[in-house]
Amino acid sequence: MPTDNASCEAGTSVQETQFSAIPDDAEAIFGNAHDPNVTSNEHTHSRHNDLPHSSYGTTDGTANSISPKNDTTGDAPKATTSPRALSPDLLRGLLMVLQAVDHCSVSQGAWRHGIALESEQDGTIVNKWNGPVPWTARMLTHLCAPGFMFLLGMGIVYFGRSRSKLGWSSWQMVKHFAIRAFVLAAVSELLITLPFGRGRIAILNIVLLALAVNYLLAGLLWLVVNASEQVLSTLLESFFTSSSDDEVERPLLQDVTKSVSVWATRCSWHIHNGLLLVLAIITIAWNQWLSPHHGHCPLDISSGYSGPTQPNSTGLGPWFDFWFITVQNPLVISPFPPLAWLSPAILGLLYGRIILSRKWKAYTINAGNALFGVFLMLLFVLTRLLHLGNLSENCLRMPEQIASPGRNEYLASFRSFFYIVKYPPSFAFVAFTMSINFFLLAVFGTLSEKAARRIPGLLVFGQSALFFYILHLLLFFCLSFPVKRWFGHELDRIDPTTGRPAVGTEGRPAVMWYGRFKSTRGVSSVWRFF
């Protein structure tokens, strides 16, 4: 993540970054919509799309102190369109593809939904790994949820900047955030809870509801930070200039009525970035603090047992539990407690502020993304070595752990090292997955537009992601009903939405049936072509 003190100096245009014109509003979660009102001066290297969630907008204007470096030119630039950075679209598209793989396996019951045969849940004992293919697929799909939350936060920064330049008030933005969050929640209920809950479940939260809540919270947080940054800047200037006869240069900021000095703006900007970083750490650390067992499995449980070690409850009531820990009861199934996933969204806010702080060269952004990815990966390695932030201490009971008692359980095997808890996300989970996401941003950032468009599907899915999300859910899960009816077989686990044995499918029976069918056709039959 690039940082530079020079980014706090005033007197230059907003920015010329590879990400600068990532869209400013969005189709509810992931997609983009063209916005002709964004200027090419504001978004150099960008194509303008509307995008609130996991895309990007901008944040500057009436209430802007997002970046200490703002455009001080007096003339309003002529609105034009310019090519947009494609690396965020490519990342979003890749995450959508990985998510589709995950949802396909779930809808067809292809394999158990986890790295191990038990789901990656806080305080859950696991004693057998999933197969190589599902293990690999699951590790890749772990990138999706934190990646979407991060893009959500960054998108809010860009969105706010763009709308501020168009003259939107803070209340208009609050209204927008609230309506957008409501729409996402409604889509979650109508397209997920109703058809798959089958009238038995009131809330089935498989990430969309968490995105809705965190979109609203991150949007409100951005408005608070934006306003308080200016207040602090003005207070700092007033305090220090009142005791000095020296006049301080006061550049004109476009979104405030009173000029503030360069040093006060710089100081306020850094302080608020520091507060956002602290808040991002707190909001991931509270998953450890609020865990019923603080991420530790009891040692006195028999070696053959696998599964949760105790009821998953904080003891503060079901309403509190819904926001912070995974919940599964007759009315609510929520593996994505909204506030447990807030940290990546706040990291996205911080990242967006830094990206918009100055004119970054593309190679600087790519290098910064790669270096921050390395930093996060080092943090992940430390969680393994120091037994901190894992939510899975003493929970690995695989043959390799049993064969080496007393050894660091995460160093017993390759798969043990990468066992991470997702429900709720541990610090290790966020560090590892966001490290890979930053590496991907760095790689995609090196591609030209021509090269990016040669990658099949990623830009298409990344630029119309919410539509793809809805479409693939409808296709996978609606088709799963007849497929399971014709080719399904009972699995050795219970479906939480029905309370009955889960039903899965595999392609082999269908292929065997077709082989027998075509063998009955004549030697010149078209059916023999398949």
XYZ file of C-alpha atoms in Angstrom:
530
model
C 0.000 0.000 0.000
C 1.811 3.127 -1.138
C 2.335 5.939 1.298
C 4.287 9.141 0.889
C 4.521 12.263 2.975
C 4.626 14.265 -0.203
C 1.103 13.089 -0.799
C -0.027 15.539 1.846
C 1.238 18.640 0.092
C -1.353 20.884 -1.500
C -1.369 22.600 -4.820
C -1.552 19.812 -7.381
C -4.373 18.065 -9.154
C -6.237 15.340 -7.378
C -4.416 12.407 -8.868
C -3.291 10.474 -11.877
C -3.321 6.942 -10.744
C -3.944 3.669 -12.295
C -6.963 3.395 -10.022
C -7.950 7.016 -10.236
C -11.060 6.639 -12.163
C -12.379 3.498 -10.916
C -16.117 3.977 -11.117
C -17.891 6.103 -8.603
C -21.137 4.291 -8.079
C -22.176 0.741 -8.565
C -24.783 -1.794 -9.296
C -25.522 -2.880 -5.851
C -22.559 -5.057 -4.965
C -20.058 -5.635 -7.638
C -21.035 -4.077 -10.960
C -20.488 -0.760 -12.667
C -22.649 1.797 -14.358
C -21.398 4.556 -16.615
C -21.278 8.033 -15.115
C -20.741 10.776 -17.689
C -20.418 13.466 -15.023
C -16.945 12.495 -13.853
C -14.195 14.595 -15.360
C -11.062 13.384 -17.002
C -9.065 15.752 -14.787
C -10.343 13.922 -11.742
C -9.927 10.480 -13.197
C -6.908 10.207 -15.385
C -6.564 6.696 -16.837
C -10.139 5.757 -16.113
C -13.393 4.828 -17.643
C -16.273 6.121 -15.566
C -18.761 3.769 -14.118
C -21.142 3.957 -11.209
C -20.178 1.629 -8.470
C -20.748 1.721 -4.765
C -19.883 -1.682 -3.619
C -16.966 -3.580 -4.723
C -16.115 -1.197 -7.469
C -14.816 2.249 -7.154
C -16.089 5.768 -7.197
C -14.471 8.873 -5.826
C -14.531 11.017 -2.745
C -13.769 14.625 -2.874
C -15.754 17.797 -2.951
C -18.045 19.531 -0.536
C -16.921 17.636 2.459
C -13.610 16.488 1.208
C -10.446 16.197 3.117
C -9.807 12.755 1.846
C -6.573 13.806 0.353
C -4.378 16.620 1.433
C -3.591 17.135 -2.221
C -6.505 18.687 -4.006
C -6.980 20.421 -7.312
C -6.517 24.122 -6.792
C -7.257 25.226 -10.307
C -10.077 27.696 -10.523
C -11.665 26.560 -13.768
C -13.945 23.586 -13.798
C -12.539 20.980 -16.152
C -14.524 19.909 -19.124
C -16.208 16.572 -18.594
C -14.742 13.888 -20.795
C -14.280 10.180 -20.682
C -10.912 8.533 -20.448
C -9.703 4.955 -20.280
C -10.193 3.370 -16.921
C -7.789 1.242 -14.948
C -8.765 -2.352 -15.442
C -6.879 -4.107 -12.638
C -9.713 -3.710 -10.073
C -12.201 -4.998 -12.651
C -9.942 -7.953 -13.345
C -9.641 -8.731 -9.643
C -13.383 -8.419 -9.169
C -14.018 -10.621 -12.185
C -11.616 -13.281 -10.931
C -13.261 -13.252 -7.512
C -16.648 -13.690 -9.170
C -15.381 -16.708 -11.107
C -13.940 -18.265 -7.946
C -17.168 -17.581 -6.095
C -19.115 -19.262 -8.889
C -16.923 -22.358 -8.513
C -17.691 -22.395 -4.791
C -21.435 -21.968 -5.322
C -21.477 -24.633 -8.020
C -19.928 -27.175 -5.666
C -22.403 -26.234 -2.936
C -25.460 -26.354 -5.193
C -24.559 -29.789 -6.539
C -23.196 -31.188 -3.279
C -19.985 -32.018 -5.109
C -17.877 -32.026 -1.955
C -17.887 -30.875 1.614
C -17.653 -27.122 1.938
C -14.322 -26.738 3.677
C -10.584 -27.304 3.661
C -11.250 -30.114 6.106
C -14.345 -32.277 6.254
C -15.620 -29.981 8.968
C -16.259 -26.357 8.043
C -13.581 -23.773 8.924
C -15.408 -22.524 11.988
C -14.070 -20.994 15.178
C -13.257 -23.591 17.821
C -14.063 -26.587 15.607
C -11.979 -29.747 15.881
C -10.956 -31.184 12.519
C -9.381 -34.614 12.062
C -9.547 -35.277 8.317
C -8.641 -33.155 5.308
C -10.843 -32.724 2.297
C -9.619 -34.191 -0.986
C -6.887 -32.447 -3.017
C -9.279 -30.883 -5.551
C -11.825 -29.502 -3.056
C -8.967 -28.396 -0.758
C -7.379 -26.378 -3.574
C -10.702 -24.971 -4.754
C -11.642 -23.947 -1.232
C -8.320 -22.198 -0.615
C -8.822 -20.162 -3.796
C -12.420 -19.252 -2.981
C -11.302 -17.923 0.410
C -10.122 -14.823 -1.463
C -13.659 -13.774 -2.379
C -15.369 -12.440 0.743
C -12.494 -10.297 2.077
C -11.754 -9.117 -1.469
C -15.324 -7.951 -1.989
C -15.360 -6.187 1.372
C -12.103 -4.417 0.563
C -13.378 -3.279 -2.837
C -16.576 -2.131 -1.151
C -14.647 0.223 1.138
C -12.452 1.573 -1.626
C -15.491 2.116 -3.828
C -17.133 4.271 -1.184
C -14.157 6.620 -1.177
C -14.311 7.077 -4.936
C -18.085 7.345 -4.919
C -18.091 10.039 -2.243
C -15.483 12.071 -4.076
C -17.411 12.005 -7.320
C -20.739 12.905 -5.754
C -19.180 15.685 -3.704
C -17.884 17.234 -6.907
C -21.405 17.033 -8.299
C -22.655 19.003 -5.310
C -24.229 16.231 -3.250
C -24.726 17.042 0.418
C -23.861 14.658 3.223
C -27.547 13.883 3.721
C -27.922 12.929 0.077
C -25.074 10.498 0.483
C -26.561 9.062 3.674
C -29.816 8.527 1.787
C -27.951 6.829 -1.049
C -26.016 4.541 1.298
C -29.207 3.587 3.140
C -31.212 2.887 -0.021
C -28.425 0.872 -1.573
C -27.990 -1.185 1.589
C -31.754 -1.793 1.736
C -31.791 -2.970 -1.886
C -28.957 -5.400 -1.210
C -30.714 -6.755 1.873
C -33.943 -7.118 -0.108
C -32.144 -8.995 -2.890
C -30.653 -11.291 -0.253
C -34.059 -12.062 1.196
C -35.921 -12.438 -2.109
C -33.314 -14.399 -4.064
C -31.634 -16.368 -1.301
C -33.693 -16.696 1.883
C -37.122 -17.259 0.318
C -36.229 -19.875 -2.318
C -33.572 -21.736 -0.343
C -35.030 -21.272 3.133
C -38.341 -22.676 1.803
C -40.375 -20.804 4.352
C -38.572 -22.405 7.296
C -35.855 -19.781 7.727
C -36.268 -16.044 8.312
C -32.687 -15.034 7.407
C -30.204 -16.938 5.262
C -27.103 -14.761 5.118
C -24.496 -16.083 2.676
C -22.536 -12.806 2.370
C -24.943 -10.444 0.573
C -26.566 -9.244 3.798
C -23.141 -8.668 5.361
C -22.140 -6.624 2.316
C -25.299 -4.521 2.684
C -24.695 -3.766 6.362
C -21.013 -3.008 5.882
C -21.713 -0.808 2.879
C -23.941 1.360 5.041
C -21.527 1.391 7.992
C -18.471 2.106 5.842
C -20.336 4.867 4.029
C -21.321 6.546 7.282
C -17.785 6.124 8.600
C -16.396 7.831 5.513
C -18.725 10.808 6.044
C -17.705 11.093 9.702
C -13.994 10.899 8.878
C -14.420 13.370 6.043
C -16.113 15.932 8.269
C -13.937 15.443 11.357
C -10.759 15.677 9.305
C -11.613 19.223 8.315
C -12.627 20.161 11.843
C -9.367 18.838 13.271
C -7.368 20.580 10.558
C -9.004 23.915 11.372
C -8.553 23.428 15.122
C -4.888 22.561 14.706
C -4.275 25.646 12.626
C -6.135 27.896 15.032
C -4.281 26.497 18.033
C -0.781 26.830 16.613
C -1.199 30.069 14.683
C -2.681 31.824 17.708
C 0.702 31.519 19.472
C 2.789 32.616 16.495
C 3.104 35.853 14.584
C 4.241 34.052 11.466
C 1.580 33.638 8.862
C 1.057 30.189 7.523
C 0.295 29.640 3.872
C -3.348 28.695 3.484
C -4.229 26.948 0.235
C -7.831 27.070 -0.831
C -9.592 23.715 -0.433
C -12.575 23.258 -2.699
C -14.834 21.598 -0.128
C -14.420 23.946 2.825
C -15.318 27.579 3.305
C -12.216 28.393 5.310
C -8.627 27.871 4.160
C -6.367 25.714 6.249
C -2.608 25.530 6.246
C -0.668 22.817 4.503
C 0.804 21.435 7.680
C -2.545 21.305 9.496
C -4.140 19.497 6.558
C -1.233 17.071 6.439
C -1.350 16.357 10.150
C -5.126 15.855 10.202
C -4.948 13.532 7.191
C -2.307 11.342 8.810
C -4.120 11.253 12.149
C -7.336 10.074 10.507
C -5.479 7.468 8.475
C -3.944 6.219 11.712
C -7.376 6.048 13.332
C -8.746 4.058 10.399
C -5.836 1.628 10.675
C -6.441 1.179 14.401
C -10.150 0.651 13.763
C -9.401 -1.949 11.084
C -7.235 -3.837 13.590
C -9.845 -3.596 16.358
C -12.664 -4.826 14.116
C -10.738 -7.974 13.225
C -9.382 -8.479 16.748
C -12.863 -8.475 18.258
C -13.541 -11.751 16.451
C -10.957 -13.252 18.810
C -12.178 -11.333 21.861
C -15.844 -12.252 21.352
C -15.213 -15.881 20.487
C -16.955 -18.135 23.048
C -13.691 -20.044 23.474
C -11.268 -17.377 22.183
C -10.218 -19.655 19.361
C -9.006 -22.553 21.494
C -10.252 -26.139 21.419
C -10.240 -28.121 24.689
C -7.452 -30.669 24.996
C -9.552 -33.171 26.953
C -11.788 -34.164 24.012
C -11.323 -37.656 22.611
C -9.057 -37.924 19.591
C -11.775 -39.341 17.346
C -14.146 -36.410 17.724
C -14.596 -33.745 15.057
C -16.898 -30.744 15.095
C -17.719 -27.785 17.341
C -16.502 -28.086 20.897
C -19.346 -26.098 22.501
C -22.450 -24.090 21.531
C -21.461 -21.034 19.504
C -22.796 -18.203 21.659
C -21.278 -15.176 23.340
C -23.832 -15.354 26.140
C -24.997 -11.817 25.270
C -28.143 -12.897 23.469
C -29.046 -14.032 19.933
C -29.398 -10.463 18.636
C -25.825 -9.629 19.648
C -24.560 -12.946 18.320
C -26.059 -12.271 14.883
C -23.769 -9.270 14.363
C -20.516 -10.793 15.610
C -20.430 -14.599 15.416
C -21.812 -17.302 13.162
C -25.388 -18.253 13.949
C -27.345 -21.380 13.065
C -30.735 -21.952 14.619
C -34.205 -22.895 13.314
C -34.880 -19.315 12.118
C -31.482 -17.868 11.200
C -28.498 -19.295 9.336
C -25.761 -16.667 9.148
C -22.188 -17.793 8.505
C -21.280 -14.169 7.680
C -21.908 -12.030 10.792
C -21.766 -8.479 9.361
C -19.543 -6.810 11.959
C -17.081 -9.689 11.882
C -16.358 -8.749 8.248
C -16.078 -4.981 8.714
C -12.275 -4.853 8.924
C -11.495 -5.393 5.189
C -14.030 -2.679 4.311
C -12.264 -0.202 6.621
C -8.937 -1.223 5.072
C -10.508 -0.384 1.715
C -11.457 3.084 2.976
C -7.878 3.682 4.091
C -6.468 2.393 0.822
C -8.806 4.599 -1.198
C -7.747 7.686 0.766
C -4.081 6.960 0.075
C -4.665 6.247 -3.614
C -6.508 9.573 -4.000
C -3.949 11.570 -2.038
C -1.685 12.418 -4.962
C -0.624 11.583 -8.510
C 0.721 8.056 -8.319
C 2.555 6.440 -11.181
C 1.222 3.045 -12.192
C 4.474 1.284 -11.312
C 4.431 2.924 -7.866
C 0.965 1.570 -7.161
C 1.902 -1.878 -8.423
C 5.051 -1.936 -6.305
C 3.139 -0.665 -3.289
C 0.493 -3.371 -3.717
C 3.165 -6.056 -3.987
C 5.073 -4.790 -0.947
C 1.935 -4.582 1.165
C 1.075 -8.106 0.036
C 4.500 -9.256 1.280
C 3.912 -7.454 4.592
C 0.544 -9.165 5.088
C 2.033 -12.549 4.207
C 4.735 -12.030 6.839
C 2.020 -11.243 9.370
C 0.278 -14.481 8.402
C 3.480 -16.452 8.929
C 3.853 -14.872 12.373
C 0.330 -16.005 13.328
C 1.478 -19.561 12.658
C 4.754 -19.274 14.533
C 3.494 -17.273 17.501
C 0.041 -18.876 17.833
C -1.713 -15.500 17.625
C -4.878 -14.575 15.769
C -5.763 -18.040 14.476
C -9.101 -19.036 16.131
C -7.986 -22.658 15.714
C -5.536 -23.336 18.535
C -5.387 -27.038 19.483
C -8.113 -27.724 16.898
C -6.045 -29.642 14.348
C -6.236 -33.359 15.243
C -4.998 -34.799 11.949
C -2.717 -37.870 11.837
C 0.290 -35.571 11.435
C -0.536 -33.748 14.679
C -1.189 -36.992 16.535
C 2.132 -38.375 15.290
C 4.028 -35.335 16.614
C 2.474 -34.301 19.934
C 3.896 -31.125 21.365
C 4.987 -29.813 17.962
C 3.565 -26.586 16.533
C 0.371 -27.911 14.977
C 0.599 -25.525 12.021
C 4.080 -26.782 11.104
C 3.098 -30.440 11.013
C 2.252 -30.381 7.290
C 1.763 -28.102 4.300
C -2.036 -28.152 4.617
C -1.863 -27.585 8.353
C 0.148 -24.405 7.783
C -2.607 -22.983 5.594
C -5.571 -24.052 7.700
C -7.426 -20.787 8.376
C -10.728 -20.083 10.110
C -13.295 -18.224 8.022
C -16.386 -18.323 10.263
C -15.863 -15.695 11.624
C -12.655 -14.598 9.884
C -9.541 -14.816 12.008
C -6.704 -12.322 11.773
C -4.689 -15.056 10.034
C -7.476 -15.502 7.475
C -7.626 -11.797 6.618
C -3.839 -11.436 6.473
C -3.424 -14.411 4.141
C -6.327 -13.724 1.775
C -5.720 -9.974 1.514
C -2.040 -10.663 0.857
C -3.005 -12.706 -2.208
C -5.536 -10.069 -3.286
C -2.868 -7.360 -3.163
C -0.507 -9.565 -5.173
C -3.252 -10.012 -7.769
C -3.844 -6.255 -7.944
C -0.120 -5.783 -8.545
C -0.061 -8.396 -11.318
C -3.219 -7.129 -13.014
C -1.864 -3.593 -12.791
C 0.995 -4.484 -15.112
C -1.350 -5.514 -17.944
C -2.234 -3.258 -20.825
C -5.873 -2.834 -21.743
C -5.362 -5.038 -24.795
C -3.840 -7.804 -22.680
C -6.542 -7.468 -20.019
C -9.286 -7.900 -22.598
C -7.714 -11.099 -23.834
C -8.400 -12.810 -20.502
C -11.705 -14.602 -21.110
C -14.619 -13.357 -19.061
C -12.881 -11.494 -16.250
C -13.655 -7.960 -17.435
C -17.189 -8.928 -18.397
C -17.887 -10.407 -14.970
C -15.967 -7.679 -13.159
C -17.859 -4.820 -14.808
C -21.353 -6.301 -14.426
C -20.725 -8.307 -11.320
C -24.006 -8.032 -9.452
C -25.936 -9.204 -12.489
C -23.549 -12.140 -12.822
C -23.935 -12.867 -9.102
C -27.725 -13.056 -9.373
C -27.642 -14.962 -12.655
C -25.222 -17.646 -11.533
C -27.105 -18.220 -8.274
C -30.382 -18.654 -10.135
C -28.816 -20.974 -12.702
C -26.855 -23.119 -10.292
C -29.432 -23.522 -7.575
C -32.530 -23.674 -9.781
C -30.929 -26.287 -12.014
C -29.807 -28.194 -8.955
C -33.406 -29.184 -8.113
C -34.103 -31.278 -11.261
C -30.510 -32.518 -11.440
C -30.626 -33.737 -7.842
C -34.033 -35.296 -8.439
C -32.780 -37.297 -11.412
C -29.182 -37.999 -10.468
C -28.959 -37.189 -6.776
C -27.920 -39.418 -3.923
C -27.954 -38.896 -0.178
C -24.789 -37.650 1.471
C -23.458 -38.435 4.926
C -24.405 -35.044 6.363
C -27.474 -32.983 7.180
C -28.699 -30.078 5.048
C -29.112 -27.174 7.547
C -31.915 -25.565 5.489
C -34.104 -28.709 5.474
C -32.941 -30.721 8.486
C -32.798 -33.802 6.238
C -29.841 -35.649 4.723
C -28.121 -33.520 2.101
C -28.389 -34.604 -1.522
C -25.472 -34.383 -3.913
C -24.853 -35.094 -7.580
C -21.911 -36.075 -9.716
C -21.477 -36.215 -13.446
C -20.449 -39.851 -13.660
C -23.948 -41.419 -13.337
C -25.304 -39.105 -16.032
C -22.408 -39.914 -18.340
C -22.823 -43.643 -17.684
C -26.541 -43.361 -18.474
C -25.802 -41.588 -21.741
C -23.196 -44.196 -22.657
C -25.794 -46.945 -22.276
C -28.330 -44.877 -24.223
C -26.091 -44.209 -27.205
C -25.057 -47.851 -27.381
C -28.665 -48.636 -28.291
C -28.654 -46.240 -31.250
C -27.841 -47.229 -34.780
C -24.312 -47.031 -36.172
C -25.180 -43.883 -38.175
C -27.138 -42.182 -35.392
C -26.338 -38.569 -34.572
C -26.476 -39.531 -30.875
C -23.221 -41.427 -31.322
C -21.424 -38.142 -32.055
C -21.583 -37.148 -28.379
